[in-house]
PDB file of C-alpha atoms in Angstrom:
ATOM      1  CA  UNK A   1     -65.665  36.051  40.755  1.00 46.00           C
ATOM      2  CA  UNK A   2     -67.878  35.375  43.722  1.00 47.00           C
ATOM      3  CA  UNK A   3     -68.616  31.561  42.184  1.00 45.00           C
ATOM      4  CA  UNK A   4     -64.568  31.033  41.364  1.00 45.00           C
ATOM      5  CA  UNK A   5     -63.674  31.844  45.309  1.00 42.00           C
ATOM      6  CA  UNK A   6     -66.786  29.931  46.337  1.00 47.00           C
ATOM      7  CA  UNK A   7     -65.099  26.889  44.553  1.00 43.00           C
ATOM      8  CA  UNK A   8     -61.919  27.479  45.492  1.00 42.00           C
ATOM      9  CA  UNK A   9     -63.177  27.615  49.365  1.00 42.00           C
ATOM     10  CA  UNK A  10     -64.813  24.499  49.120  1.00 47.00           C
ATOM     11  CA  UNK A  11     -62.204  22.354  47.640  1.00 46.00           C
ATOM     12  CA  UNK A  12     -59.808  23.940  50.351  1.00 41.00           C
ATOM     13  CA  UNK A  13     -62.251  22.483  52.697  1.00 40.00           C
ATOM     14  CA  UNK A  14     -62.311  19.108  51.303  1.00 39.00           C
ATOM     15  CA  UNK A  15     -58.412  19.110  50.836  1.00 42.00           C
ATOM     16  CA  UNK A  16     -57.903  19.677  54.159  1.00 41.00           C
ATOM     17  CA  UNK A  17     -58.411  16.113  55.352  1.00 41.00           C
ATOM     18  CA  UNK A  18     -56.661  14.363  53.241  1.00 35.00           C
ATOM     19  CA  UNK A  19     -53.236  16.500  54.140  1.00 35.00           C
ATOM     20  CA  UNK A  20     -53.857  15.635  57.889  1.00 36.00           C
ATOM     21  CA  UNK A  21     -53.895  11.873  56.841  1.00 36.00           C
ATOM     22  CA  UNK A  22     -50.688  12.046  54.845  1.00 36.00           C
ATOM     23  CA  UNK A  23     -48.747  13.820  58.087  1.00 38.00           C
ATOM     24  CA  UNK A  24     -46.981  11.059  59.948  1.00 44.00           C
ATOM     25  CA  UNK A  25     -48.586   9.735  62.950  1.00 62.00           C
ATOM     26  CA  UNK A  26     -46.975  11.090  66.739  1.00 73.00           C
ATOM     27  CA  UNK A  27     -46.827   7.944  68.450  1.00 83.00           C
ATOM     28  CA  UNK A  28     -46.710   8.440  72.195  1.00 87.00           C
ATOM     29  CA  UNK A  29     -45.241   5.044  73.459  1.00 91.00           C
ATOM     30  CA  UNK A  30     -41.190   4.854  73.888  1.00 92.00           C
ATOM     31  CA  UNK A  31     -39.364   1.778  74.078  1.00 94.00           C
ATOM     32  CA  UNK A  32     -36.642   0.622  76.679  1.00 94.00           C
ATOM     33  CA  UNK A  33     -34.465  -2.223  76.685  1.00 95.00           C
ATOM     34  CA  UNK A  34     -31.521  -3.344  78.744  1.00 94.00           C
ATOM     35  CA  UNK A  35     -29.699  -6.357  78.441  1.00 92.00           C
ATOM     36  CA  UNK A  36     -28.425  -9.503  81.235  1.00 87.00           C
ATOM     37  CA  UNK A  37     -24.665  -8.302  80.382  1.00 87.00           C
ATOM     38  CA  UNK A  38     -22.514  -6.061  77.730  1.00 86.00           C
ATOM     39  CA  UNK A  39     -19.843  -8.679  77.491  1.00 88.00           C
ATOM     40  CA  UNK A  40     -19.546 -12.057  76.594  1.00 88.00           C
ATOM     41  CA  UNK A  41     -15.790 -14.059  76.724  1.00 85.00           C
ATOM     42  CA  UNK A  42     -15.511 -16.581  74.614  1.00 83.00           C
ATOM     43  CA  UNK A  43     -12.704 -19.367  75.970  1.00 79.00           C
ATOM     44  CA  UNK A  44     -11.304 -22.768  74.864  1.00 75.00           C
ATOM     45  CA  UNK A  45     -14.189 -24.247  76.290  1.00 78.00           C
ATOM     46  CA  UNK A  46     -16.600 -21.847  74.576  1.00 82.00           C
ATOM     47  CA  UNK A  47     -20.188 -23.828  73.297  1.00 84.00           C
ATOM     48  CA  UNK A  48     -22.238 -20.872  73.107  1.00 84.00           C
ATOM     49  CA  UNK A  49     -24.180 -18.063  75.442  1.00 85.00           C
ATOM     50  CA  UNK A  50     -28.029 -17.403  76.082  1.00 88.00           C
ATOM     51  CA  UNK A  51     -28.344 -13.552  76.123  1.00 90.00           C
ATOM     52  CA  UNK A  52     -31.784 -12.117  78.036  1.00 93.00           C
ATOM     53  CA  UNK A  53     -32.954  -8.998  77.021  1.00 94.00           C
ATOM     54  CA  UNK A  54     -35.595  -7.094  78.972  1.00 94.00           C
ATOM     55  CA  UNK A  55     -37.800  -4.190  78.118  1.00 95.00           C
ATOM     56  CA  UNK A  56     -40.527  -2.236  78.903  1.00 95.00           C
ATOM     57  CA  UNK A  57     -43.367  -0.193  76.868  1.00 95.00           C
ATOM     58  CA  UNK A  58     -43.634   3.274  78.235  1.00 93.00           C
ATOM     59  CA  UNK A  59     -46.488   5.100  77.625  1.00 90.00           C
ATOM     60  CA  UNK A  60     -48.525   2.245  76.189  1.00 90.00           C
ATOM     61  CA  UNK A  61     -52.172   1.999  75.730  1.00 90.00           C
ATOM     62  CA  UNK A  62     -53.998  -0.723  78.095  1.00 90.00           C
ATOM     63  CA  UNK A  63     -56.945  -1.257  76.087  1.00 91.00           C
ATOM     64  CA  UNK A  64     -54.423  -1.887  73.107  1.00 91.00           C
ATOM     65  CA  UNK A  65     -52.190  -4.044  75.498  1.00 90.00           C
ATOM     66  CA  UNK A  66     -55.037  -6.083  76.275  1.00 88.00           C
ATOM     67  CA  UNK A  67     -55.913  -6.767  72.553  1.00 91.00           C
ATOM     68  CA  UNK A  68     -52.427  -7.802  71.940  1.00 89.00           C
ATOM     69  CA  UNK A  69     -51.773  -4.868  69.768  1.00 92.00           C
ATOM     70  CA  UNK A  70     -48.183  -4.401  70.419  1.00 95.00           C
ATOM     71  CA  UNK A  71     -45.214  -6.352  68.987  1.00 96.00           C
ATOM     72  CA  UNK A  72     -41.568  -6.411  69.382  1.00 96.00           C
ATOM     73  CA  UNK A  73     -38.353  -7.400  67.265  1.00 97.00           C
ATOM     74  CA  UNK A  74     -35.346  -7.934  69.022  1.00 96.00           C
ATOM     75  CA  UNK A  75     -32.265  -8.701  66.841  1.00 95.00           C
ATOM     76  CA  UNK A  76     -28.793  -9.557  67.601  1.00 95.00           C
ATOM     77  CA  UNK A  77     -26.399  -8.530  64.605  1.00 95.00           C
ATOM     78  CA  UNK A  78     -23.019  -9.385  64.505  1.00 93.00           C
ATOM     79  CA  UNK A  79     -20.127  -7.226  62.936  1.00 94.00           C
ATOM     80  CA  UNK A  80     -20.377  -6.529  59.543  1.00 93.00           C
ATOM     81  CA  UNK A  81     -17.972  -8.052  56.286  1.00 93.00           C
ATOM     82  CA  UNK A  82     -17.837  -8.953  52.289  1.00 94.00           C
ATOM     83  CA  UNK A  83     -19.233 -12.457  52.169  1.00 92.00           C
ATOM     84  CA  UNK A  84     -18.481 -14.502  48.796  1.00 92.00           C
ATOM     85  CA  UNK A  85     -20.969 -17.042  47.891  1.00 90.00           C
ATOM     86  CA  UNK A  86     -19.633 -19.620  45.695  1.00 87.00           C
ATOM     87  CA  UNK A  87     -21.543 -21.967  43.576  1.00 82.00           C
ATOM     88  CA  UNK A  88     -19.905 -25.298  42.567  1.00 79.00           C
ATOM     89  CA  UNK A  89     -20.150 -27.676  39.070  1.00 77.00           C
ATOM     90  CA  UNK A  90     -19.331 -30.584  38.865  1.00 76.00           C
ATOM     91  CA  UNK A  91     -16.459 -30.620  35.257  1.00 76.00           C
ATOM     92  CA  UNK A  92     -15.608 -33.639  33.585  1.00 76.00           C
ATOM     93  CA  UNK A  93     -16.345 -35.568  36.826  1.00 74.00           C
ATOM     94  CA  UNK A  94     -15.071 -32.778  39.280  1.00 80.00           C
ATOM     95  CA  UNK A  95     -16.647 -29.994  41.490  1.00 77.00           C
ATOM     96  CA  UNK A  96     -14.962 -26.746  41.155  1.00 79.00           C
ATOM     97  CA  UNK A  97     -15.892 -23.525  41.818  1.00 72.00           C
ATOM     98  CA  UNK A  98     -17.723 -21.803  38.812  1.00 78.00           C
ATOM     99  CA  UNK A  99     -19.188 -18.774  39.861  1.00 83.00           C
ATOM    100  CA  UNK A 100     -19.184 -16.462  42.870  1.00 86.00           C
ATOM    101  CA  UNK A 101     -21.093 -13.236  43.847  1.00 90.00           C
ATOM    102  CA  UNK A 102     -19.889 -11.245  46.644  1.00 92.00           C
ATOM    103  CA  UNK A 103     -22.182  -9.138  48.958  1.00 93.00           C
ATOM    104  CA  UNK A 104     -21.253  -6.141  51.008  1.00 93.00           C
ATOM    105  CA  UNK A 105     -21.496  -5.183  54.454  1.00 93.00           C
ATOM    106  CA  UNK A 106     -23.330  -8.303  56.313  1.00 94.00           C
ATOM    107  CA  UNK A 107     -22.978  -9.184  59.396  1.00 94.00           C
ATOM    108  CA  UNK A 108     -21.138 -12.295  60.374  1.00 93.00           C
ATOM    109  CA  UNK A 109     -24.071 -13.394  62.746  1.00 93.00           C
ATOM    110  CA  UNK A 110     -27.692 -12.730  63.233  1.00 95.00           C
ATOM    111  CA  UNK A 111     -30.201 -14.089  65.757  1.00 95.00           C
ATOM    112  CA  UNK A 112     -33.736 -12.686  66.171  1.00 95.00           C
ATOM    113  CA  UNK A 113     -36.714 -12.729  68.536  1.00 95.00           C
ATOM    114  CA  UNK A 114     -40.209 -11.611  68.243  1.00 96.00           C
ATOM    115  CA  UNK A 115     -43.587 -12.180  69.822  1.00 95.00           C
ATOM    116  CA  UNK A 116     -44.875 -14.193  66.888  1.00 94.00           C
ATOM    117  CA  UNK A 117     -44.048 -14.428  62.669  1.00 94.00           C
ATOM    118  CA  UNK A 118     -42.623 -10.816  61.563  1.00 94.00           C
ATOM    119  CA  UNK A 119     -44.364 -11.768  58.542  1.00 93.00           C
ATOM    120  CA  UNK A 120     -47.144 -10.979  60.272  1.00 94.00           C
ATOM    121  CA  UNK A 121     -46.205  -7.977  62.465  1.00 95.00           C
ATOM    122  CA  UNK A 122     -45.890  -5.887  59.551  1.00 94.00           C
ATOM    123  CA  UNK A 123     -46.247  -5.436  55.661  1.00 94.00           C
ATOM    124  CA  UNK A 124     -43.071  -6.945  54.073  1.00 92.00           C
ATOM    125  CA  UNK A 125     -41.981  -3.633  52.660  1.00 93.00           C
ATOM    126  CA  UNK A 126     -41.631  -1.949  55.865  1.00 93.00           C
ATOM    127  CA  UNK A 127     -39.378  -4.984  57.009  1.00 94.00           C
ATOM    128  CA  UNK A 128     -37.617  -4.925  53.869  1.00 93.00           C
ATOM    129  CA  UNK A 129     -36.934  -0.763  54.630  1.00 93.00           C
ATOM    130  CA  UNK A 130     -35.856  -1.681  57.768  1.00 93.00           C
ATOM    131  CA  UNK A 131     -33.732  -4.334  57.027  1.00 93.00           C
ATOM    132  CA  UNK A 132     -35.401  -7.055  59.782  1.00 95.00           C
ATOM    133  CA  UNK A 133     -35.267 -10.658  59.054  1.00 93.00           C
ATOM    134  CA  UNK A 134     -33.332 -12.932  57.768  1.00 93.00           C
ATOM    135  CA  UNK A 135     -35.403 -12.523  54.111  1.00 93.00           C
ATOM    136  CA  UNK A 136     -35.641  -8.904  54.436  1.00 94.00           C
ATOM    137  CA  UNK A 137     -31.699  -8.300  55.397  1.00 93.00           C
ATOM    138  CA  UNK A 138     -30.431  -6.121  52.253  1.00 91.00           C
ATOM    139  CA  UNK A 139     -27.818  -8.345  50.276  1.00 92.00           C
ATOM    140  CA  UNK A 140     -26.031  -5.557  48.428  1.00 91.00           C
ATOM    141  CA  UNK A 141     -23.171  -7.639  45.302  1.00 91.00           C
ATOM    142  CA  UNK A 142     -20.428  -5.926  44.871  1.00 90.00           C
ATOM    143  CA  UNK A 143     -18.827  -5.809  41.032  1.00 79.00           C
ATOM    144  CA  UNK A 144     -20.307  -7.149  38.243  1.00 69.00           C
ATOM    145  CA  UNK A 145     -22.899  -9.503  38.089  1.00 73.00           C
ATOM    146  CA  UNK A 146     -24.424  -9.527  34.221  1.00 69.00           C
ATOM    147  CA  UNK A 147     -28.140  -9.455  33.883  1.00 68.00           C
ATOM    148  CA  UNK A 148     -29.009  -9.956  37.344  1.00 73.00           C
ATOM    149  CA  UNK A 149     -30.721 -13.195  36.523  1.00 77.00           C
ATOM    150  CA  UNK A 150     -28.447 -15.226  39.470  1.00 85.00           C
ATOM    151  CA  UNK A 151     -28.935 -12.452  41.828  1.00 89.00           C
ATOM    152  CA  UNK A 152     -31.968 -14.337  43.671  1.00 90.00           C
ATOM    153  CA  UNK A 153     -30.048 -17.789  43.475  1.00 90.00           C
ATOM    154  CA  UNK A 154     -26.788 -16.417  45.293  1.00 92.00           C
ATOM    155  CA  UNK A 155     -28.914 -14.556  47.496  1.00 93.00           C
ATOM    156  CA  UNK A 156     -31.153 -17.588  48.466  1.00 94.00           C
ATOM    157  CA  UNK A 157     -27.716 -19.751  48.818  1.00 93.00           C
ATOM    158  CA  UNK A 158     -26.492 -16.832  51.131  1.00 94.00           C
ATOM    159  CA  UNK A 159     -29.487 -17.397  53.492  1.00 94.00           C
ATOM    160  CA  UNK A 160     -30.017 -20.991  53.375  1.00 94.00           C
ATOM    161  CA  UNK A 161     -26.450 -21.797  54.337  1.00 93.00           C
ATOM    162  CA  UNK A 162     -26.198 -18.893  57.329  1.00 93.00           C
ATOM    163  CA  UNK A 163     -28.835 -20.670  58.285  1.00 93.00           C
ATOM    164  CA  UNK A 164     -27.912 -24.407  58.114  1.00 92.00           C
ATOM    165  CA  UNK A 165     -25.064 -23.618  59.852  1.00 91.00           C
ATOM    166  CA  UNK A 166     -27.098 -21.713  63.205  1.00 90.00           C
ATOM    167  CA  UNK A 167     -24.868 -18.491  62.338  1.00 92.00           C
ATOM    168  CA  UNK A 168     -28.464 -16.674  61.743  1.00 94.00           C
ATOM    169  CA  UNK A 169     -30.709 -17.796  63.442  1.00 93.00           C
ATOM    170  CA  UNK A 170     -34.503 -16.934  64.009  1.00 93.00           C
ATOM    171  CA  UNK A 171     -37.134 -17.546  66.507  1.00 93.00           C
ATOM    172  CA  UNK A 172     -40.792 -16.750  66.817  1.00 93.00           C
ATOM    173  CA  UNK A 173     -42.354 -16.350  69.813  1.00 91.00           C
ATOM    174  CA  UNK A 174     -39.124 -15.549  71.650  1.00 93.00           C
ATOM    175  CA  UNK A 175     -40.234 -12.171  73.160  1.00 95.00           C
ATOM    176  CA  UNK A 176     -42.733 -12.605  75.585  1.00 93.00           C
ATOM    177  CA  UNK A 177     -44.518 -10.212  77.731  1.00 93.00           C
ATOM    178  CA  UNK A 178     -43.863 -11.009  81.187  1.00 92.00           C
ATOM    179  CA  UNK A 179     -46.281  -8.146  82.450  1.00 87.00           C
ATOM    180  CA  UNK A 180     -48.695  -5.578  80.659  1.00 83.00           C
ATOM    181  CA  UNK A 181     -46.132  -3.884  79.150  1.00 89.00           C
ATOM    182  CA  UNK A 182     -42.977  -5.412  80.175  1.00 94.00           C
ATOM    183  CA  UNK A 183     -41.354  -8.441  77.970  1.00 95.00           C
ATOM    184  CA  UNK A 184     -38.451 -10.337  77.708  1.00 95.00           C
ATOM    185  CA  UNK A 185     -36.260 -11.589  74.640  1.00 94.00           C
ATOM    186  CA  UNK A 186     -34.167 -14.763  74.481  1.00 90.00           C
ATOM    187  CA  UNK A 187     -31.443 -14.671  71.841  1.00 91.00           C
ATOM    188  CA  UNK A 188     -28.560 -18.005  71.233  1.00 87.00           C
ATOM    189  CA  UNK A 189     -25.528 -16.918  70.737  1.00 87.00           C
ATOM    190  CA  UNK A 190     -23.836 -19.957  68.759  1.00 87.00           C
ATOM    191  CA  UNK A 191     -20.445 -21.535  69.478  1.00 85.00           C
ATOM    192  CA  UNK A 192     -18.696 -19.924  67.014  1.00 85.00           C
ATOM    193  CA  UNK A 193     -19.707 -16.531  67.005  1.00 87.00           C
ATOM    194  CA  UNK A 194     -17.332 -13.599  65.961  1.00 88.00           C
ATOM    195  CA  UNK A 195     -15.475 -11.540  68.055  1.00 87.00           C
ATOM    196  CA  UNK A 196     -16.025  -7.476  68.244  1.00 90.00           C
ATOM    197  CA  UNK A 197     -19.035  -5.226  68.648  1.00 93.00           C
ATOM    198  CA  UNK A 198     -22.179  -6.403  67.911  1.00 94.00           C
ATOM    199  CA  UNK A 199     -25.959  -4.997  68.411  1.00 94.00           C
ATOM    200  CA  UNK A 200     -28.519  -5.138  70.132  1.00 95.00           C
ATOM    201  CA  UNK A 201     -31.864  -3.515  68.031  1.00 95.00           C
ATOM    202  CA  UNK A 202     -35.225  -4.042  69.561  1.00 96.00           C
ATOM    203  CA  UNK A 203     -38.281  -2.757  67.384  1.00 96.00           C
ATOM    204  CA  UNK A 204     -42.108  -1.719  68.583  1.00 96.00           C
ATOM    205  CA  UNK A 205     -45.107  -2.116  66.511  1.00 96.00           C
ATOM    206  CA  UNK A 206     -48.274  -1.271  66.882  1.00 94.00           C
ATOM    207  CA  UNK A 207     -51.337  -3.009  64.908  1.00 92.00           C
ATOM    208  CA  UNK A 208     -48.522  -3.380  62.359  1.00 92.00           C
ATOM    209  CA  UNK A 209     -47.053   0.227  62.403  1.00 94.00           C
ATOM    210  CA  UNK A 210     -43.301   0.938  63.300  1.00 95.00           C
ATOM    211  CA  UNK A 211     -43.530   2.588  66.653  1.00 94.00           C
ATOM    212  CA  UNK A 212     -39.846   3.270  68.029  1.00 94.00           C
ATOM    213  CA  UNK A 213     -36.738   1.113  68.255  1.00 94.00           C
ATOM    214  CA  UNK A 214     -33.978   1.165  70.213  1.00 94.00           C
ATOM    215  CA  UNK A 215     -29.965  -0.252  70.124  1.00 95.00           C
ATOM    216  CA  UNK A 216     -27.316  -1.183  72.665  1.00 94.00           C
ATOM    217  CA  UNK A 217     -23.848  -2.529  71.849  1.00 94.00           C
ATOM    218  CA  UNK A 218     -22.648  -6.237  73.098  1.00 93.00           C
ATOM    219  CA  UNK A 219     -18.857  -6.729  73.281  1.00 92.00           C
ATOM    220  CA  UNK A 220     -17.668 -10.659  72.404  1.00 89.00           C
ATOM    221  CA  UNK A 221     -13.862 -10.758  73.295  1.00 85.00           C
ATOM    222  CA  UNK A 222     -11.695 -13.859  73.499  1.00 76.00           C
ATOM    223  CA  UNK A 223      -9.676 -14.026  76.707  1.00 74.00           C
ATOM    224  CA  UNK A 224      -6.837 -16.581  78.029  1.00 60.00           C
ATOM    225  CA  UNK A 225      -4.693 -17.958  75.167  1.00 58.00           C
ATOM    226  CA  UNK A 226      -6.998 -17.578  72.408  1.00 59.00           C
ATOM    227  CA  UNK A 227      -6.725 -13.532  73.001  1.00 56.00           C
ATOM    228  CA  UNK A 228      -2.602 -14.076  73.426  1.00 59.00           C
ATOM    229  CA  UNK A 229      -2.739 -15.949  70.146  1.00 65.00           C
ATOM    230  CA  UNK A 230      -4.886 -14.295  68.366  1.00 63.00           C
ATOM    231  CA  UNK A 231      -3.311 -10.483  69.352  1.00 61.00           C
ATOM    232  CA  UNK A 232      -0.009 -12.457  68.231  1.00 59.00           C
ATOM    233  CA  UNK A 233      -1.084 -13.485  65.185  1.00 66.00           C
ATOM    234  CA  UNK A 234      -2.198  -9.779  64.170  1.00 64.00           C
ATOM    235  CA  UNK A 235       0.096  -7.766  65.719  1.00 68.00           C
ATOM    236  CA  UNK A 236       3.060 -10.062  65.021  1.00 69.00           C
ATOM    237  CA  UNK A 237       2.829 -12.108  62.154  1.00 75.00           C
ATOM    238  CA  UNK A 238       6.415 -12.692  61.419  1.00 72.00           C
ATOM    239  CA  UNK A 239       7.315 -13.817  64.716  1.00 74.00           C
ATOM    240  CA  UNK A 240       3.687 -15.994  65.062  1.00 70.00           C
ATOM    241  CA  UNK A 241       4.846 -17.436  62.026  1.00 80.00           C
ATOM    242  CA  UNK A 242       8.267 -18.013  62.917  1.00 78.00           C
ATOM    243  CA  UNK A 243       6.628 -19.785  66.583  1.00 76.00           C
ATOM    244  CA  UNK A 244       4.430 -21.959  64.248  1.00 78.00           C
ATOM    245  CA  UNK A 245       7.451 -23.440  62.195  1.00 84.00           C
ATOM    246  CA  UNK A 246       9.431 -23.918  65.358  1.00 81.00           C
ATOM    247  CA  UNK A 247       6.491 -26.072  66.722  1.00 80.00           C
ATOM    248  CA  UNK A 248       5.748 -28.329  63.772  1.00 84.00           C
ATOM    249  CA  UNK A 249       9.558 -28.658  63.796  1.00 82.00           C
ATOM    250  CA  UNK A 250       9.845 -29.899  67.453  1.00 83.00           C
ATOM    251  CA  UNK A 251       6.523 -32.104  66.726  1.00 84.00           C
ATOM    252  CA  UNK A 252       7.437 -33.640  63.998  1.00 81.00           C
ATOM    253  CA  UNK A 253      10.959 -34.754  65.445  1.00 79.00           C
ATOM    254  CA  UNK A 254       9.560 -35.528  68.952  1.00 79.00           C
ATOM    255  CA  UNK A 255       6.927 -37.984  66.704  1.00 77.00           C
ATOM    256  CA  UNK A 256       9.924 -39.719  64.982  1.00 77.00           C
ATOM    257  CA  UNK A 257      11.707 -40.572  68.207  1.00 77.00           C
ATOM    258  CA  UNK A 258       8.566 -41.891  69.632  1.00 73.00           C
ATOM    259  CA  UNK A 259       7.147 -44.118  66.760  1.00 73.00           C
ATOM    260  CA  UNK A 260      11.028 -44.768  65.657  1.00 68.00           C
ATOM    261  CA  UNK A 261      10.992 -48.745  64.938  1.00 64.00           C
ATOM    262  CA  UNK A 262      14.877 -49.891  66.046  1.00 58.00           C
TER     263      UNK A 262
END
């Protein structure tokens, strides 16, 4: 009996460490970010905004400041729809469209900052948890789609073509600490960027661990005639429609009398 609890007390004593390791880590540091405005109007002579965000590392270490330790992600992310990717063939001499996959939930616009490659912040599965990155945003299809075998392709297209067109966009090295622990994030906002609520998310790491993160919401409204139109359009179809036919109408027969040949 005395040799069983003997064991028994020593493995206790061994165990011991190993549970301590497994509890998650209390990080100390906090993260605050504010940004240069919570509003952006877009107008008929909209190319585009530069939004500054700046932050500030509270509670950080200075010997791991001085190493370079810390890292942040700052992402923009723009409301979220159903995209439809569509992959065209060219039959008997024509391109149609063949096949289509259709993901849910992604945002219509994503730009992103960080102090250097968030391939090398952090392990690609805690990006891919988190959903950071243009590789590591989840691309959910919706409905069937067979084996799975074109899952990759579609999602591949999906990127490459959000990206060829600037709608996501990504650059490294666009966080910089402007002080020990005080930094500053440049994000483009491109020319045609959606209207409604998008985020702000900035993320701390430290020596590659997820420290804290934080959000704020960015309004981008359309003001002038482009808000008259556009409130017309969805609050008043019939008679938007109606206005539109009237128009072409006048156009057309203001065009005939000017280019009439007598």
């Amino acid at each position: 009996m005395r040799t069983y609890l003997a064991l028994l007390f020593s493995g206790l004593l061994f165990a011991a460490p190993l549970v301590a390791q497994a509890e998650p880590l209390d990080f100390t540091e906090k993260l605050d970010i504010g940004i240069s405005t919570d509003e952006i109007a877009i107008t008929s002579d909209f190319r585009g905004a530069d939004l500054t965000i700046f932050g500030a590392i509270d509670g950080a270490d200075p010997g791991l400041l001085a190493q370079g330790k810390y890292n942040i992600v700052v992402a923009l992310e723009g409301p979220k729809e159903n995209t439809t990717v569509r992959r065209k063939e060219r039959v008997f001499g024509i391109w149609i469209n063949t096949k289509s996959m259709t993901f849910e939930k992604v945002p219509e616009s994503y730009s992103l900052s960080s102090t250097r490659d968030i391939e090398t912040i952090a392990p690609p599965g805690d990006m891919n948890n988190m959903g950071i990155g243009v590789d590591h945003m989840p691309l959910t299809p919706i409905g069937f789609i067979g084996d799975g075998s074109n899952l990759t392709e579609f999602r591949d297209a999906f990127r490459r073509l959000r990206e060829t067109t600037g709608i996501y966009q990504r650059d490294p090295g666009g966080v910089q600490f402007i002080s020990s622990s005080l930094f500053k994030a440049s994000l483009r906002l491109p020319a045609d960027v959606p209207n409604g609520s998008h985020i702000v998310r900035a993320y701390l790491f430290r020596d590659g661990l997820f420290v804290a993160a934080k959000a704020l919401e960015l309004r981008v409204v359309k003001t002038g005639l482009e808000q008259a139109i556009t409130t017309a359009a969805h609050e008043q179809p019939f008679l938007y429609g109606m206005v539109a036919v009237l128009l072409a109408v006048i156009t057309g027969w203001l065009a005939s009398i000017v280019f009439r040949r007598d």
